[in-house]
PDB file of C-alpha atoms in Angstrom:
ATOM      1  CA  MET A   1      83.144  71.038  40.507  1.00  0.00           C
ATOM      2  CA  ALA A   2      82.244  73.781  42.933  1.00  0.00           C
ATOM      3  CA  CYS A   3      81.081  73.922  46.717  1.00  0.00           C
ATOM      4  CA  THR A   4      77.133  74.624  46.682  1.00  0.00           C
ATOM      5  CA  GLU A   5      76.906  76.500  50.048  1.00  0.00           C
ATOM      6  CA  CYS A   6      79.710  79.385  48.551  1.00  0.00           C
ATOM      7  CA  ASP A   7      79.857  78.542  44.918  1.00  0.00           C
ATOM      8  CA  PHE A   8      83.445  78.123  45.297  1.00  0.00           C
ATOM      9  CA  GLU A   9      85.135  77.060  41.761  1.00  0.00           C
ATOM     10  CA  TYR A  10      87.159  74.196  41.704  1.00  0.00           C
ATOM     11  CA  ARG A  11      89.610  75.236  38.636  1.00  0.00           C
ATOM     12  CA  LEU A  12      92.916  73.543  38.828  1.00  0.00           C
ATOM     13  CA  ASP A  13      94.062  76.205  36.231  1.00  0.00           C
ATOM     14  CA  LEU A  14      94.134  78.802  39.306  1.00  0.00           C
ATOM     15  CA  ALA A  15      96.301  76.666  41.629  1.00  0.00           C
ATOM     16  CA  PRO A  16      99.598  78.480  40.670  1.00  0.00           C
ATOM     17  CA  THR A  17      97.215  82.194  42.337  1.00  0.00           C
ATOM     18  CA  MET A  18      96.398  80.881  44.952  1.00  0.00           C
ATOM     19  CA  PRO A  19      99.347  82.104  47.604  1.00  0.00           C
ATOM     20  CA  THR A  20      97.896  85.077  46.810  1.00  0.00           C
ATOM     21  CA  LEU A  21      94.430  84.898  47.009  1.00  0.00           C
ATOM     22  CA  ILE A  22      95.712  82.868  50.825  1.00  0.00           C
ATOM     23  CA  ARG A  23      97.437  86.062  51.791  1.00  0.00           C
ATOM     24  CA  SER A  24      94.389  88.256  51.380  1.00  0.00           C
ATOM     25  CA  THR A  25      92.365  85.941  52.642  1.00  0.00           C
ATOM     26  CA  ALA A  26      93.629  85.895  56.325  1.00  0.00           C
ATOM     27  CA  GLU A  27      94.180  89.333  56.476  1.00  0.00           C
ATOM     28  CA  ALA A  28      90.371  89.676  55.842  1.00  0.00           C
ATOM     29  CA  TYR A  29      89.987  87.185  59.408  1.00  0.00           C
ATOM     30  CA  ALA A  30      92.881  89.585  60.686  1.00  0.00           C
ATOM     31  CA  GLN A  31      89.932  92.564  59.962  1.00  0.00           C
ATOM     32  CA  VAL A  32      86.938  90.194  61.897  1.00  0.00           C
ATOM     33  CA  LEU A  33      89.256  89.248  64.954  1.00  0.00           C
ATOM     34  CA  ARG A  34      89.250  93.354  65.992  1.00  0.00           C
ATOM     35  CA  GLY A  35      85.826  92.887  66.153  1.00  0.00           C
ATOM     36  CA  ASP A  36      85.369  92.904  70.027  1.00  0.00           C
ATOM     37  CA  ALA A  37      86.039  89.345  72.414  1.00  0.00           C
ATOM     38  CA  SER A  38      82.731  88.784  73.483  1.00  0.00           C
ATOM     39  CA  ALA A  39      81.357  88.119  70.640  1.00  0.00           C
ATOM     40  CA  LEU A  40      83.748  87.120  68.699  1.00  0.00           C
ATOM     41  CA  ARG A  41      83.354  84.049  71.291  1.00  0.00           C
ATOM     42  CA  ARG A  42      79.449  83.735  71.201  1.00  0.00           C
ATOM     43  CA  ARG A  43      78.270  80.888  69.565  1.00  0.00           C
ATOM     44  CA  PRO A  44      74.751  81.928  67.853  1.00  0.00           C
ATOM     45  CA  ALA A  45      73.828  78.064  68.106  1.00  0.00           C
ATOM     46  CA  ASP A  46      74.860  75.235  69.885  1.00  0.00           C
ATOM     47  CA  ASP A  47      76.303  73.247  66.899  1.00  0.00           C
ATOM     48  CA  VAL A  48      77.407  76.621  64.812  1.00  0.00           C
ATOM     49  CA  TRP A  49      80.867  77.478  65.541  1.00  0.00           C
ATOM     50  CA  ALA A  50      81.752  81.415  67.257  1.00  0.00           C
ATOM     51  CA  PRO A  51      83.776  83.283  64.664  1.00  0.00           C
ATOM     52  CA  LEU A  52      86.996  83.075  66.578  1.00  0.00           C
ATOM     53  CA  GLU A  53      86.693  78.944  66.682  1.00  0.00           C
ATOM     54  CA  TYR A  54      86.106  79.404  62.953  1.00  0.00           C
ATOM     55  CA  ALA A  55      89.615  81.257  62.848  1.00  0.00           C
ATOM     56  CA  CYS A  56      91.300  78.501  65.178  1.00  0.00           C
ATOM     57  CA  HIS A  57      89.909  75.925  62.725  1.00  0.00           C
ATOM     58  CA  VAL A  58      91.451  77.631  59.760  1.00  0.00           C
ATOM     59  CA  ARG A  59      94.871  78.852  61.481  1.00  0.00           C
ATOM     60  CA  ASP A  60      95.220  74.968  61.725  1.00  0.00           C
ATOM     61  CA  VAL A  61      94.223  74.003  58.261  1.00  0.00           C
ATOM     62  CA  LEU A  62      96.805  76.324  56.956  1.00  0.00           C
ATOM     63  CA  LEU A  63      99.186  74.602  59.368  1.00  0.00           C
ATOM     64  CA  VAL A  64      98.125  70.804  58.441  1.00  0.00           C
ATOM     65  CA  GLN A  65      97.282  71.698  55.019  1.00  0.00           C
ATOM     66  CA  ARG A  66     101.111  72.721  54.497  1.00  0.00           C
ATOM     67  CA  GLU A  67     102.892  69.571  56.257  1.00  0.00           C
ATOM     68  CA  ARG A  68     100.452  67.751  53.411  1.00  0.00           C
ATOM     69  CA  LEU A  69     102.410  69.361  50.763  1.00  0.00           C
ATOM     70  CA  LEU A  70     105.368  69.662  52.218  1.00  0.00           C
ATOM     71  CA  ALA A  71     105.195  65.749  52.653  1.00  0.00           C
ATOM     72  CA  ALA A  72     103.864  64.959  49.224  1.00  0.00           C
ATOM     73  CA  ARG A  73     106.923  66.846  48.269  1.00  0.00           C
ATOM     74  CA  ARG A  74     108.652  63.812  50.092  1.00  0.00           C
ATOM     75  CA  CYS A  75     107.059  60.630  49.459  1.00  0.00           C
ATOM     76  CA  ASP A  76     105.081  58.954  46.771  1.00  0.00           C
ATOM     77  CA  THR A  77     101.327  59.773  47.700  1.00  0.00           C
ATOM     78  CA  PRO A  78     101.055  60.370  51.573  1.00  0.00           C
ATOM     79  CA  VAL A  79      97.855  59.750  53.346  1.00  0.00           C
ATOM     80  CA  ALA A  80      96.861  62.479  54.285  1.00  0.00           C
ATOM     81  CA  GLU A  81      95.267  61.646  58.048  1.00  0.00           C
ATOM     82  CA  PRO A  82      92.434  63.488  59.520  1.00  0.00           C
ATOM     83  CA  MET A  83      92.850  66.473  61.460  1.00  0.00           C
ATOM     84  CA  GLY A  84      90.399  65.914  63.823  1.00  0.00           C
ATOM     85  CA  ARG A  85      88.704  68.921  63.292  1.00  0.00           C
ATOM     86  CA  ASP A  86      85.745  68.769  65.501  1.00  0.00           C
ATOM     87  CA  GLU A  87      88.040  67.275  68.477  1.00  0.00           C
ATOM     88  CA  ARG A  88      90.147  70.489  68.088  1.00  0.00           C
ATOM     89  CA  VAL A  89      87.656  72.932  68.948  1.00  0.00           C
ATOM     90  CA  ASP A  90      87.825  71.280  72.279  1.00  0.00           C
ATOM     91  CA  HIS A  91      91.136  70.078  72.825  1.00  0.00           C
ATOM     92  CA  ASP A  92      92.649  73.103  71.830  1.00  0.00           C
ATOM     93  CA  GLY A  93      90.736  75.569  73.540  1.00  0.00           C
ATOM     94  CA  TYR A  94      89.288  77.959  69.993  1.00  0.00           C
ATOM     95  CA  ALA A  95      87.088  79.967  72.432  1.00  0.00           C
ATOM     96  CA  ASP A  96      89.537  80.696  74.995  1.00  0.00           C
ATOM     97  CA  GLN A  97      92.053  81.905  72.863  1.00  0.00           C
ATOM     98  CA  ASN A  98      92.841  85.464  72.734  1.00  0.00           C
ATOM     99  CA  PRO A  99      91.728  86.958  69.110  1.00  0.00           C
ATOM    100  CA  ASP A 100      95.399  89.218  68.335  1.00  0.00           C
ATOM    101  CA  ASP A 101      97.340  85.843  68.826  1.00  0.00           C
ATOM    102  CA  VAL A 102      94.937  83.805  66.550  1.00  0.00           C
ATOM    103  CA  SER A 103      95.080  87.142  63.983  1.00  0.00           C
ATOM    104  CA  ARG A 104      98.744  87.120  64.105  1.00  0.00           C
ATOM    105  CA  GLN A 105      99.190  83.160  63.812  1.00  0.00           C
ATOM    106  CA  LEU A 106      96.379  82.730  61.033  1.00  0.00           C
ATOM    107  CA  LYS A 107      98.445  85.185  59.451  1.00  0.00           C
ATOM    108  CA  ASP A 108     101.787  83.236  60.149  1.00  0.00           C
ATOM    109  CA  ALA A 109     100.638  80.723  59.181  1.00  0.00           C
ATOM    110  CA  ALA A 110      99.328  81.536  55.948  1.00  0.00           C
ATOM    111  CA  SER A 111     102.840  83.245  54.674  1.00  0.00           C
ATOM    112  CA  LEU A 112     104.243  79.472  55.749  1.00  0.00           C
ATOM    113  CA  PHE A 113     101.684  77.643  53.534  1.00  0.00           C
ATOM    114  CA  ALA A 114     101.663  80.249  50.867  1.00  0.00           C
ATOM    115  CA  HIS A 115     105.419  80.326  51.161  1.00  0.00           C
ATOM    116  CA  ALA A 116     105.799  76.403  50.495  1.00  0.00           C
ATOM    117  CA  LEU A 117     103.028  76.379  47.597  1.00  0.00           C
ATOM    118  CA  ASP A 118     105.020  79.618  45.969  1.00  0.00           C
ATOM    119  CA  ARG A 119     108.398  77.225  46.198  1.00  0.00           C
ATOM    120  CA  LEU A 120     106.541  74.138  43.790  1.00  0.00           C
ATOM    121  CA  SER A 121     107.654  73.617  40.414  1.00  0.00           C
ATOM    122  CA  PRO A 122     105.466  73.304  37.328  1.00  0.00           C
ATOM    123  CA  SER A 123     105.863  69.758  38.211  1.00  0.00           C
ATOM    124  CA  ASP A 124     105.819  69.766  41.808  1.00  0.00           C
ATOM    125  CA  TRP A 125     102.112  70.540  41.697  1.00  0.00           C
ATOM    126  CA  GLU A 126     101.097  67.680  40.014  1.00  0.00           C
ATOM    127  CA  ARG A 127     102.269  65.748  43.036  1.00  0.00           C
ATOM    128  CA  THR A 128      99.818  63.366  45.120  1.00  0.00           C
ATOM    129  CA  LEU A 129      98.728  62.373  48.200  1.00  0.00           C
ATOM    130  CA  ILE A 130      95.329  60.286  49.511  1.00  0.00           C
ATOM    131  CA  TYR A 131      93.315  63.104  50.713  1.00  0.00           C
ATOM    132  CA  THR A 132      90.981  61.282  52.972  1.00  0.00           C
ATOM    133  CA  TYR A 133      87.728  63.568  53.317  1.00  0.00           C
ATOM    134  CA  PRO A 134      85.303  63.305  52.357  1.00  0.00           C
ATOM    135  CA  GLU A 135      86.583  59.137  51.091  1.00  0.00           C
ATOM    136  CA  PRO A 136      89.654  58.281  50.435  1.00  0.00           C
ATOM    137  CA  ALA A 137      90.884  60.045  47.122  1.00  0.00           C
ATOM    138  CA  GLU A 138      94.339  60.420  45.207  1.00  0.00           C
ATOM    139  CA  ARG A 139      94.583  64.455  44.726  1.00  0.00           C
ATOM    140  CA  SER A 140      96.809  66.710  43.516  1.00  0.00           C
ATOM    141  CA  LEU A 141      98.993  69.709  45.234  1.00  0.00           C
ATOM    142  CA  ARG A 142      96.924  71.741  42.568  1.00  0.00           C
ATOM    143  CA  TRP A 143      93.647  70.306  44.219  1.00  0.00           C
ATOM    144  CA  LEU A 144      95.055  70.790  47.619  1.00  0.00           C
ATOM    145  CA  ALA A 145      95.804  74.593  47.396  1.00  0.00           C
ATOM    146  CA  LEU A 146      92.534  75.226  46.347  1.00  0.00           C
ATOM    147  CA  HIS A 147      91.109  73.042  48.553  1.00  0.00           C
ATOM    148  CA  THR A 148      92.496  75.001  51.255  1.00  0.00           C
ATOM    149  CA  VAL A 149      91.619  78.292  49.570  1.00  0.00           C
ATOM    150  CA  HIS A 150      88.088  77.141  49.833  1.00  0.00           C
ATOM    151  CA  GLU A 151      88.191  76.682  53.363  1.00  0.00           C
ATOM    152  CA  LEU A 152      89.376  79.487  54.229  1.00  0.00           C
ATOM    153  CA  HIS A 153      86.579  81.085  51.700  1.00  0.00           C
ATOM    154  CA  HIS A 154      83.517  79.081  53.265  1.00  0.00           C
ATOM    155  CA  HIS A 155      84.619  79.867  56.571  1.00  0.00           C
ATOM    156  CA  LEU A 156      84.939  83.177  56.042  1.00  0.00           C
ATOM    157  CA  ALA A 157      81.016  83.460  54.675  1.00  0.00           C
ATOM    158  CA  ASP A 158      80.216  81.096  57.780  1.00  0.00           C
ATOM    159  CA  ILE A 159      81.437  83.798  60.027  1.00  0.00           C
ATOM    160  CA  LEU A 160      80.444  86.814  58.450  1.00  0.00           C
ATOM    161  CA  ASP A 161      76.199  85.212  57.703  1.00  0.00           C
ATOM    162  CA  GLN A 162      76.545  85.346  61.238  1.00  0.00           C
ATOM    163  CA  PRO A 163      73.669  87.917  63.373  1.00  0.00           C
ATOM    164  CA  LYS A 164      75.394  91.006  64.478  1.00  0.00           C
TER     165      LYS A 164
END
């Protein structure tokens, strides 16, 4: 399975290598967040998030995915409730946050999630949860790891493809 927009491939056999990729991609976001604060807050179009908003979203994705992973280790096939991705932009004031704070928080969230992945045993990778997006489906923690990296990869491309 591959994303038609960014060509990310869901190679489940590579799931155990995702912690390294998560940490390095967080560093790429940190580099972007060193830019001009006003440019980081600027939306290229009303329906396209600003770079800072994407970075806040990714930070929150990492935190939510970590909690989903931990729930799947505690319980048999928990339901991953929607995170309210669109509502968070306004409710948490993504565009008003300090880019330096978001950079640090994103790297910390990446470290926390990667650490949780590093602790999975071979049988843990096969534990499942019900992922509700885009439609409810039972997914393994392998898939969760790859899907999270896809989010990081896809949204970094969204940022880098914006006009400067």
